[in-house]
Amino acid sequence: MLPPLYKHQEFTADFIANNPRVLITSDPGTGKTRSVLEGFKRLRAAKGIRRMLVLAPLSILRAAWGDDILRWTPTLSWGISTAGSDKKRLSAFESDCDVVITNHDAVKWLDKNRHVLNEFDVICTDESTAFKNPTSQRSKAMARIADLFEHRITMSGTPNPRTVLDLWHQALITDDGERLGKLFWEFRSQVCTPIKVAAAANAVQWIDRPGATEIVADKLRDITVRFRLNDCIDMPENTIRSIYTDLPPKNMAQYKQLEKESVIMADSGDYINAVHAGARVQKLLQLCSGAIYDETGLSHQFQQERYQLVLDLVMERDHSVVAFLWRHQREALCKLADKAGIKYAVIDGSTPTDARTLAVQAFQRGELQTIFAHPQSAGHGLTLTKGCATIWASPTYNLEHYEQFNARINRAGQTRKTETIHIAARGTWEEKVYEKLEAKQVSMRDLLHIFAEGTQDAA
């Protein structure tokens, strides 16, 4: 016996069944996948809709969509189409399954093989920020194939991690430019102001104008569904706290030298250069994390205390998820975990899809104490509610990765209080990165708050 839909899922499913263009911006962890599957079932029953194509991150094709179909809508048949030979790609499309799930990059192949989409009436684009860049080949292909679908569902819990400009192409593939316009440059001039950031003529940064958030939200209101996690599900408390470390004196001296001169000598005697300001900040953050990479990609170790702190936090908790950003962090954490006898798995860009699925299942059964994961690879669609702590071994500038990764444990199905732990070296750029993340959160949440108010009025 399946548990009933939450009230917000019922609303979302009905909205999908009654509107051919839908933009779902509900929080990560609110059960958007089940809402979409139920909405698709209602479309099939009421309007004779045939098949649905789902575009999603490669890492969650089976772990999120496949497993959710088995769990919530077992009467729907489904297949996964992944890269390989044309024969391998085609097998799911040539079957008679109700739902075909494939990865974002498949749109370029689909654009060249449009005939495989003849029987599809619905397209669901999960984690649609993958298509926010209007000039990428992937986004252009997506815009072309979107025209083939009568019903379009676009989903992201973090739709504008940097600026309202992030929403333009996501809206375009949903409504063909009806609400935000068909020309990106025209939209940009309406909602943003150019700020010169360097001497070069094209060195311009576009900043959201005052009131841009309200303008965009008002234009998209009629197709948008937005529910906040804490408003629709009685969630246990999530606490965010920071743990500060001090770089050893020698490493702090190296940090100061790199900050000032853009070059330092590693313990190995090799010189490491940072060629511009952005590279310098990246090198400074690497140094804080315990190692730094030279021009050849080799890492030079500086200090190990950071890794031991992370392992101590892991050992103090029954189940946790650790975010790492660099290869040297992964290697050091795995080495220490092996030494301590900690059962763990790794999820990053090198982890095969099947191995990711097995890791998530083992974690949820309580067989693993922790998962070491890169937020880009494990930040979408995975349910890790067995965990009670998200530990950031280093900060990320990417707000979408940050929000989505934190939502792996703080989501529907979580029954315990959770914590998000930031690790930062005192007096370094790491503190500033967390501050910048907070500022970005304010901007994104202003827009999402307006979307949520509109949905509540409709409900």
Short mmCIF file of C-alpha atoms in Angstrom, two decimals:
data_model
loop_
_atom_site.label_atom_id
_atom_site.label_comp_id
_atom_site.label_asym_id
_atom_site.label_seq_id
_atom_site.Cartn_x
_atom_site.Cartn_y
_atom_site.Cartn_z
CA MET A 1 0.00 0.00 0.00
CA LEU A 2 1.56 3.27 -1.12
CA PRO A 3 1.45 6.22 1.31
CA PRO A 4 -0.73 9.08 0.03
CA LEU A 5 0.77 12.12 -1.64
CA TYR A 6 1.56 15.09 0.55
CA LYS A 7 -0.79 18.02 0.01
CA HIS A 8 1.86 19.96 -1.91
CA GLN A 9 2.55 16.94 -4.14
CA GLU A 10 -1.17 16.62 -4.87
CA PHE A 11 -1.28 20.30 -5.89
CA THR A 12 1.80 19.91 -8.10
CA ALA A 13 0.46 16.79 -9.81
CA ASP A 14 -2.86 18.52 -10.56
CA PHE A 15 -1.03 21.60 -11.84
CA ILE A 16 0.93 19.40 -14.26
CA ALA A 17 -2.25 17.65 -15.41
CA ASN A 18 -3.96 20.98 -16.14
CA ASN A 19 -1.14 23.12 -17.56
CA PRO A 20 0.97 22.33 -20.64
CA ARG A 21 3.85 24.53 -19.44
CA VAL A 22 5.13 24.04 -15.88
CA LEU A 23 8.16 25.41 -14.02
CA ILE A 24 8.69 23.63 -10.68
CA THR A 25 11.04 25.46 -8.30
CA SER A 26 10.14 23.69 -5.05
CA ASP A 27 12.95 23.09 -2.58
CA PRO A 28 15.26 20.11 -2.99
CA GLY A 29 13.86 17.27 -0.90
CA THR A 30 10.17 18.07 -1.36
CA GLY A 31 9.49 15.03 -3.54
CA LYS A 32 9.26 16.70 -6.94
CA THR A 33 9.93 13.44 -8.78
CA ARG A 34 6.88 11.69 -7.34
CA SER A 35 4.73 14.74 -8.15
CA VAL A 36 5.84 14.64 -11.79
CA LEU A 37 5.22 10.91 -12.12
CA GLU A 38 1.74 11.26 -10.65
CA GLY A 39 1.02 14.26 -12.90
CA PHE A 40 2.10 12.21 -15.92
CA LYS A 41 -0.24 9.38 -14.90
CA ARG A 42 -3.12 11.85 -14.70
CA LEU A 43 -2.28 13.27 -18.12
CA ARG A 44 -2.34 9.76 -19.58
CA ALA A 45 -5.69 9.00 -17.99
CA ALA A 46 -7.39 12.29 -18.92
CA LYS A 47 -5.86 13.23 -22.27
CA GLY A 48 -4.48 10.08 -23.79
CA ILE A 49 -0.90 11.23 -23.44
CA ARG A 50 1.49 8.52 -24.60
CA ARG A 51 5.10 8.71 -23.42
CA MET A 52 7.37 10.97 -21.36
CA LEU A 53 11.05 11.79 -21.88
CA VAL A 54 13.03 12.67 -18.75
CA LEU A 55 16.34 14.54 -19.01
CA ALA A 56 18.38 14.39 -15.79
CA PRO A 57 21.96 14.34 -14.50
CA LEU A 58 23.71 11.10 -15.43
CA SER A 59 24.33 10.24 -11.78
CA ILE A 60 20.62 10.03 -10.90
CA LEU A 61 19.05 8.31 -13.90
CA ARG A 62 18.65 5.08 -11.95
CA ALA A 63 19.28 6.23 -8.39
CA ALA A 64 16.51 8.84 -8.43
CA TRP A 65 14.18 8.40 -11.40
CA GLY A 66 14.35 4.65 -11.92
CA ASP A 67 14.05 3.83 -8.25
CA ASP A 68 11.24 6.36 -7.73
CA ILE A 69 9.21 4.87 -10.57
CA LEU A 70 9.60 1.42 -9.01
CA ARG A 71 8.64 2.79 -5.61
CA TRP A 72 5.84 5.26 -6.37
CA THR A 73 4.38 4.40 -9.79
CA PRO A 74 5.11 0.71 -10.39
CA THR A 75 2.45 0.52 -13.09
CA LEU A 76 4.59 2.72 -15.35
CA SER A 77 7.21 0.97 -17.47
CA TRP A 78 10.54 2.69 -17.98
CA GLY A 79 13.93 2.43 -19.62
CA ILE A 80 17.27 4.23 -19.48
CA SER A 81 19.10 5.44 -22.57
CA THR A 82 22.80 6.18 -22.06
CA ALA A 83 25.79 7.01 -24.22
CA GLY A 84 27.35 4.38 -26.41
CA SER A 85 26.52 3.04 -29.83
CA ASP A 86 23.37 4.22 -31.59
CA LYS A 87 21.92 0.76 -30.97
CA LYS A 88 22.45 1.15 -27.23
CA ARG A 89 20.96 4.64 -27.26
CA LEU A 90 17.96 3.52 -29.31
CA SER A 91 16.91 0.46 -27.31
CA ALA A 92 14.85 2.35 -24.71
CA PHE A 93 13.24 4.59 -27.35
CA GLU A 94 12.34 1.64 -29.58
CA SER A 95 10.75 -0.24 -26.69
CA ASP A 96 7.18 0.44 -25.68
CA CYS A 97 8.05 1.74 -22.18
CA ASP A 98 6.06 4.68 -20.83
CA VAL A 99 9.04 6.72 -19.58
CA VAL A 100 12.49 7.02 -21.14
CA ILE A 101 15.18 8.49 -18.89
CA THR A 102 18.38 9.91 -20.34
CA ASN A 103 21.13 12.36 -19.44
CA HIS A 104 21.34 16.06 -20.27
CA ASP A 105 24.02 15.68 -22.94
CA ALA A 106 21.77 13.32 -24.90
CA VAL A 107 19.92 16.36 -26.30
CA LYS A 108 22.61 16.78 -28.97
CA TRP A 109 22.04 13.19 -30.13
CA LEU A 110 18.26 13.64 -29.92
CA ASP A 111 18.48 16.81 -32.01
CA LYS A 112 20.06 14.73 -34.79
CA ASN A 113 17.65 11.80 -34.34
CA ARG A 114 14.31 13.53 -33.82
CA HIS A 115 12.35 10.63 -35.27
CA VAL A 116 12.82 8.70 -31.99
CA LEU A 117 10.63 11.30 -30.26
CA ASN A 118 7.56 10.86 -32.47
CA GLU A 119 5.56 9.04 -29.76
CA PHE A 120 6.52 11.38 -26.90
CA ASP A 121 4.10 14.06 -25.72
CA VAL A 122 5.78 15.11 -22.45
CA ILE A 123 9.33 16.24 -21.68
CA CYS A 124 10.52 16.68 -18.11
CA THR A 125 13.82 18.51 -17.67
CA ASP A 126 15.18 17.75 -14.21
CA GLU A 127 17.87 20.05 -12.76
CA SER A 128 17.26 22.48 -15.60
CA THR A 129 20.15 24.76 -14.63
CA ALA A 130 22.20 22.44 -16.86
CA PHE A 131 20.66 24.49 -19.70
CA LYS A 132 20.96 27.98 -18.21
CA ASN A 133 23.80 29.03 -20.54
CA PRO A 134 22.03 30.15 -23.75
CA THR A 135 25.17 29.98 -25.90
CA SER A 136 26.20 26.38 -25.16
CA GLN A 137 25.65 23.74 -27.85
CA ARG A 138 23.72 21.64 -25.35
CA SER A 139 21.30 24.48 -24.59
CA LYS A 140 20.79 25.28 -28.28
CA ALA A 141 19.97 21.65 -29.01
CA MET A 142 17.58 21.58 -26.07
CA ALA A 143 15.72 24.63 -27.36
CA ARG A 144 15.29 22.96 -30.75
CA ILE A 145 13.88 19.66 -29.48
CA ALA A 146 11.60 21.32 -26.90
CA ASP A 147 9.33 22.37 -29.76
CA LEU A 148 8.45 18.72 -30.36
CA PHE A 149 6.61 18.30 -27.04
CA GLU A 150 3.04 19.27 -26.25
CA HIS A 151 3.66 19.24 -22.49
CA ARG A 152 6.84 20.59 -20.88
CA ILE A 153 7.89 20.31 -17.25
CA THR A 154 11.02 22.13 -16.09
CA MET A 155 12.43 21.45 -12.61
CA SER A 156 15.07 23.01 -10.37
CA GLY A 157 15.13 23.75 -6.67
CA THR A 158 17.98 26.22 -7.30
CA PRO A 159 16.99 27.93 -10.58
CA ASN A 160 18.95 31.20 -10.23
CA PRO A 161 22.10 30.51 -8.19
CA ARG A 162 23.89 33.63 -9.48
CA THR A 163 21.47 36.06 -11.16
CA VAL A 164 17.98 36.29 -12.66
CA LEU A 165 19.72 35.84 -16.03
CA ASP A 166 20.09 32.16 -15.11
CA LEU A 167 16.32 31.80 -15.56
CA TRP A 168 16.04 33.08 -19.12
CA HIS A 169 16.93 29.93 -21.05
CA GLN A 170 15.13 27.69 -18.55
CA ALA A 171 12.00 29.74 -19.26
CA LEU A 172 12.65 29.63 -23.02
CA ILE A 173 12.67 25.82 -23.16
CA THR A 174 9.47 25.83 -21.12
CA ASP A 175 7.33 28.41 -22.95
CA ASP A 176 9.23 29.32 -26.16
CA GLY A 177 10.00 32.80 -24.85
CA GLU A 178 6.39 33.79 -24.23
CA ARG A 179 7.12 35.29 -20.80
CA LEU A 180 10.76 36.41 -20.70
CA GLY A 181 11.18 37.01 -24.42
CA LYS A 182 12.92 35.18 -27.24
CA LEU A 183 16.15 37.26 -27.20
CA PHE A 184 18.59 36.90 -24.31
CA TRP A 185 20.35 40.20 -24.96
CA GLU A 186 17.04 42.08 -24.89
CA PHE A 187 16.04 40.40 -21.62
CA ARG A 188 19.44 41.16 -20.11
CA SER A 189 19.18 44.87 -20.91
CA GLN A 190 15.77 44.98 -19.21
CA VAL A 191 16.76 43.38 -15.89
CA CYS A 192 20.52 43.98 -15.53
CA THR A 193 23.04 46.80 -15.52
CA PRO A 194 26.57 46.43 -16.97
CA ILE A 195 29.44 47.13 -14.57
CA LYS A 196 32.94 47.52 -16.00
CA VAL A 197 35.38 45.29 -14.09
CA ALA A 198 38.58 45.81 -16.10
CA ALA A 199 40.09 47.98 -18.84
CA ALA A 200 39.19 45.69 -21.76
CA ALA A 201 36.08 46.69 -23.71
CA ASN A 202 34.29 43.40 -23.05
CA ALA A 203 35.30 43.15 -19.37
CA VAL A 204 31.76 43.71 -18.10
CA GLN A 205 29.75 42.07 -15.34
CA TRP A 206 25.97 42.25 -15.53
CA ILE A 207 24.34 43.00 -12.17
CA ASP A 208 20.64 42.50 -11.40
CA ARG A 209 18.82 45.82 -11.33
CA PRO A 210 16.75 46.76 -8.28
CA GLY A 211 13.33 45.21 -8.74
CA ALA A 212 14.54 42.64 -11.31
CA THR A 213 13.55 39.77 -9.05
CA GLU A 214 9.97 41.01 -8.77
CA ILE A 215 9.71 41.64 -12.53
CA VAL A 216 10.86 38.14 -13.45
CA ALA A 217 8.77 36.44 -10.77
CA ASP A 218 5.63 38.26 -11.93
CA LYS A 219 6.18 37.22 -15.55
CA LEU A 220 6.65 33.54 -14.63
CA ARG A 221 4.05 33.35 -11.87
CA ASP A 222 1.28 31.65 -13.86
CA ILE A 223 3.41 28.61 -14.82
CA THR A 224 5.41 28.30 -11.60
CA VAL A 225 4.93 25.91 -8.68
CA ARG A 226 7.05 26.57 -5.60
CA PHE A 227 6.85 24.93 -2.17
CA ARG A 228 9.34 25.41 0.64
CA LEU A 229 10.45 22.27 2.43
CA ASN A 230 9.72 23.54 5.93
CA ASP A 231 6.27 24.82 4.91
CA CYS A 232 4.97 21.55 3.52
CA ILE A 233 6.74 18.88 5.57
CA ASP A 234 7.32 18.82 9.32
CA MET A 235 11.10 18.67 9.10
CA PRO A 236 13.47 18.09 12.02
CA GLU A 237 15.74 21.02 12.81
CA ASN A 238 18.85 21.59 10.70
CA THR A 239 21.70 23.43 12.41
CA ILE A 240 24.48 25.17 10.49
CA ARG A 241 27.76 25.75 12.29
CA SER A 242 31.36 26.57 11.47
CA ILE A 243 34.50 24.95 12.80
CA TYR A 244 37.59 27.13 12.44
CA THR A 245 41.11 25.84 12.10
CA ASP A 246 44.44 27.64 12.17
CA LEU A 247 47.00 27.08 9.47
CA PRO A 248 50.36 26.02 10.94
CA PRO A 249 52.76 29.02 11.09
CA LYS A 250 54.83 27.83 8.13
CA ASN A 251 51.73 27.32 5.98
CA MET A 252 50.28 30.69 6.99
CA ALA A 253 53.55 32.32 5.93
CA GLN A 254 53.27 30.54 2.57
CA TYR A 255 49.64 31.65 2.34
CA LYS A 256 50.58 35.29 2.95
CA GLN A 257 53.38 35.09 0.40
CA LEU A 258 51.06 33.63 -2.25
CA GLU A 259 48.38 36.19 -1.43
CA LYS A 260 50.87 39.03 -1.91
CA GLU A 261 53.22 37.81 -4.64
CA SER A 262 51.24 35.12 -6.55
CA VAL A 263 54.17 32.70 -6.24
CA ILE A 264 55.43 30.42 -3.47
CA MET A 265 57.99 27.69 -3.04
CA ALA A 266 56.50 24.36 -1.98
CA ASP A 267 58.16 22.09 0.56
CA SER A 268 59.50 20.09 -2.39
CA GLY A 269 61.44 23.12 -3.57
CA ASP A 270 59.24 23.64 -6.65
CA TYR A 271 57.81 27.08 -7.38
CA ILE A 272 54.05 27.38 -7.86
CA ASN A 273 52.61 30.36 -9.75
CA ALA A 274 49.16 31.91 -9.89
CA VAL A 275 48.87 33.80 -13.17
CA HIS A 276 45.87 36.03 -12.37
CA ALA A 277 43.61 37.03 -9.48
CA GLY A 278 41.12 34.19 -9.96
CA ALA A 279 43.89 31.62 -10.10
CA ARG A 280 45.47 33.12 -7.00
CA VAL A 281 42.27 32.71 -4.98
CA GLN A 282 41.96 29.13 -6.23
CA LYS A 283 45.54 28.39 -5.14
CA LEU A 284 44.92 30.01 -1.76
CA LEU A 285 41.87 27.81 -1.20
CA GLN A 286 43.83 24.74 -2.24
CA LEU A 287 46.58 25.60 0.20
CA CYS A 288 44.03 25.91 3.01
CA SER A 289 42.66 22.48 2.09
CA GLY A 290 46.03 20.81 2.56
CA ALA A 291 47.72 20.77 -0.85
CA ILE A 292 48.23 22.84 -3.96
CA TYR A 293 48.53 21.94 -7.64
CA ASP A 294 51.30 23.09 -9.94
CA GLU A 295 51.05 23.76 -13.69
CA THR A 296 51.48 20.05 -14.48
CA GLY A 297 48.61 18.96 -12.23
CA LEU A 298 50.83 17.48 -9.53
CA SER A 299 49.77 18.17 -5.96
CA HIS A 300 52.21 19.38 -3.32
CA GLN A 301 51.18 18.52 0.24
CA PHE A 302 51.31 21.29 2.82
CA GLN A 303 49.51 20.06 5.94
CA GLN A 304 47.41 17.09 7.03
CA GLU A 305 45.54 18.43 10.07
CA ARG A 306 42.44 19.33 8.03
CA TYR A 307 41.87 15.73 6.95
CA GLN A 308 42.17 14.40 10.48
CA LEU A 309 39.62 16.95 11.67
CA VAL A 310 37.15 15.71 9.04
CA LEU A 311 37.74 12.08 10.06
CA ASP A 312 37.26 12.97 13.73
CA LEU A 313 33.89 14.53 12.87
CA VAL A 314 32.93 11.45 10.86
CA MET A 315 33.85 9.08 13.70
CA GLU A 316 31.78 11.12 16.17
CA ARG A 317 28.62 10.52 14.11
CA ASP A 318 26.88 7.33 13.11
CA HIS A 319 26.31 8.37 9.49
CA SER A 320 27.49 11.46 7.61
CA VAL A 321 28.20 12.81 4.14
CA VAL A 322 31.47 14.65 3.42
CA ALA A 323 31.93 17.12 0.55
CA PHE A 324 35.41 17.33 -0.97
CA LEU A 325 36.53 19.49 -3.90
CA TRP A 326 39.95 18.21 -4.94
CA ARG A 327 41.60 14.90 -5.72
CA HIS A 328 44.15 15.28 -2.93
CA GLN A 329 41.32 15.61 -0.40
CA ARG A 330 39.66 12.43 -1.63
CA GLU A 331 42.92 10.49 -1.51
CA ALA A 332 43.84 11.72 1.97
CA LEU A 333 40.37 11.08 3.41
CA CYS A 334 40.22 7.57 1.96
CA LYS A 335 43.68 6.78 3.33
CA LEU A 336 42.75 7.91 6.84
CA ALA A 337 39.37 6.13 6.70
CA ASP A 338 41.07 2.88 5.67
CA LYS A 339 43.52 3.25 8.54
CA ALA A 340 40.70 3.88 11.02
CA GLY A 341 38.58 0.99 9.72
CA ILE A 342 35.71 3.25 8.67
CA LYS A 343 33.32 1.82 6.10
CA TYR A 344 32.81 4.36 3.33
CA ALA A 345 32.13 4.89 -0.35
CA VAL A 346 33.28 7.57 -2.79
CA ILE A 347 31.06 9.35 -5.30
CA ASP A 348 32.75 11.64 -7.81
CA GLY A 349 33.16 11.99 -11.56
CA SER A 350 35.13 8.74 -11.76
CA THR A 351 32.44 6.63 -10.06
CA PRO A 352 30.40 4.47 -12.50
CA THR A 353 26.64 4.95 -12.39
CA ASP A 354 25.96 1.45 -11.04
CA ALA A 355 28.54 1.96 -8.29
CA ARG A 356 26.85 5.21 -7.24
CA THR A 357 23.51 3.44 -6.98
CA LEU A 358 25.02 0.64 -4.89
CA ALA A 359 26.77 3.17 -2.63
CA VAL A 360 23.53 5.05 -1.97
CA GLN A 361 21.64 1.84 -1.24
CA ALA A 362 24.36 0.59 1.13
CA PHE A 363 24.42 3.94 2.94
CA GLN A 364 20.65 3.96 3.33
CA ARG A 365 20.78 0.44 4.79
CA GLY A 366 23.26 1.69 7.38
CA GLU A 367 26.16 -0.37 6.06
CA LEU A 368 28.41 2.67 5.46
CA GLN A 369 29.39 5.22 8.06
CA THR A 370 30.11 7.94 5.53
CA ILE A 371 30.21 8.86 1.86
CA PHE A 372 33.01 11.07 0.55
CA ALA A 373 31.48 12.91 -2.39
CA HIS A 374 32.18 15.69 -4.84
CA PRO A 375 29.17 18.03 -4.73
CA GLN A 376 28.95 18.25 -8.51
CA SER A 377 28.59 14.46 -8.76
CA ALA A 378 26.37 13.83 -5.73
CA GLY A 379 24.50 17.12 -5.46
CA HIS A 380 21.32 16.22 -7.33
CA GLY A 381 18.58 13.68 -6.83
CA LEU A 382 20.26 11.33 -4.35
CA THR A 383 18.50 10.49 -1.07
CA LEU A 384 20.92 10.03 1.83
CA THR A 385 18.55 10.49 4.76
CA LYS A 386 20.37 7.87 6.82
CA GLY A 387 22.92 10.61 7.42
CA CYS A 388 22.57 13.23 10.12
CA ALA A 389 25.49 15.52 9.16
CA THR A 390 26.82 17.18 6.03
CA ILE A 391 30.48 18.10 6.45
CA TRP A 392 32.15 20.56 4.08
CA ALA A 393 35.88 19.77 4.07
CA SER A 394 36.34 22.96 2.03
CA PRO A 395 33.97 25.70 0.84
CA THR A 396 32.62 25.98 -2.70
CA TYR A 397 31.74 29.17 -4.56
CA ASN A 398 28.95 27.34 -6.39
CA LEU A 399 25.65 28.04 -4.62
CA GLU A 400 23.75 25.41 -6.59
CA HIS A 401 26.24 22.70 -5.59
CA TYR A 402 26.12 23.90 -1.97
CA GLU A 403 22.32 23.97 -1.66
CA GLN A 404 21.75 20.75 -3.54
CA PHE A 405 24.42 18.80 -1.67
CA ASN A 406 23.05 19.90 1.71
CA ALA A 407 19.63 18.65 0.61
CA ARG A 408 20.84 15.06 0.28
CA ILE A 409 20.18 14.45 3.99
CA ASN A 410 17.88 17.37 4.83
CA ARG A 411 14.88 16.25 2.78
CA ALA A 412 11.56 14.41 2.94
CA GLY A 413 12.07 11.15 4.81
CA GLN A 414 14.53 12.59 7.32
CA THR A 415 13.44 11.76 10.88
CA ARG A 416 16.34 13.16 12.93
CA LYS A 417 17.82 16.55 13.60
CA THR A 418 20.63 17.29 11.16
CA GLU A 419 23.64 19.56 11.01
CA THR A 420 25.64 21.24 8.29
CA ILE A 421 29.27 21.79 9.25
CA HIS A 422 31.52 24.32 7.52
CA ILE A 423 35.27 23.92 7.99
CA ALA A 424 37.33 27.06 7.39
CA ALA A 425 40.86 28.23 8.11
CA ARG A 426 40.76 31.38 10.21
CA GLY A 427 41.93 34.58 8.53
CA THR A 428 41.82 33.14 5.00
CA TRP A 429 39.72 33.27 1.84
CA GLU A 430 37.73 30.28 3.07
CA GLU A 431 35.81 32.53 5.46
CA LYS A 432 35.07 34.94 2.60
CA VAL A 433 33.75 32.15 0.38
CA TYR A 434 31.13 31.20 2.96
CA GLU A 435 30.18 34.89 3.29
CA LYS A 436 29.75 35.18 -0.49
CA LEU A 437 27.61 32.02 -0.49
CA GLU A 438 25.32 33.60 2.07
CA ALA A 439 24.94 36.73 -0.07
CA LYS A 440 24.05 34.62 -3.11
CA GLN A 441 21.48 32.72 -1.03
CA VAL A 442 19.71 35.96 -0.15
CA SER A 443 19.40 36.92 -3.82
CA MET A 444 18.09 33.52 -4.95
CA ARG A 445 15.70 33.15 -2.05
CA ASP A 446 14.13 36.56 -2.71
CA LEU A 447 12.89 35.27 -6.06
CA LEU A 448 11.88 31.87 -4.70
CA HIS A 449 9.96 33.54 -1.87
CA ILE A 450 7.83 35.42 -4.41
CA PHE A 451 7.22 32.17 -6.33
CA ALA A 452 6.17 30.46 -3.08
CA GLU A 453 3.72 33.22 -2.21
CA GLY A 454 2.15 32.92 -5.66
CA THR A 455 1.72 29.16 -5.28
CA GLN A 456 0.20 29.53 -1.81
CA ASP A 457 -2.32 32.02 -3.19
CA ALA A 458 -3.29 29.54 -5.92
CA ALA A 459 -3.51 26.65 -3.49
#
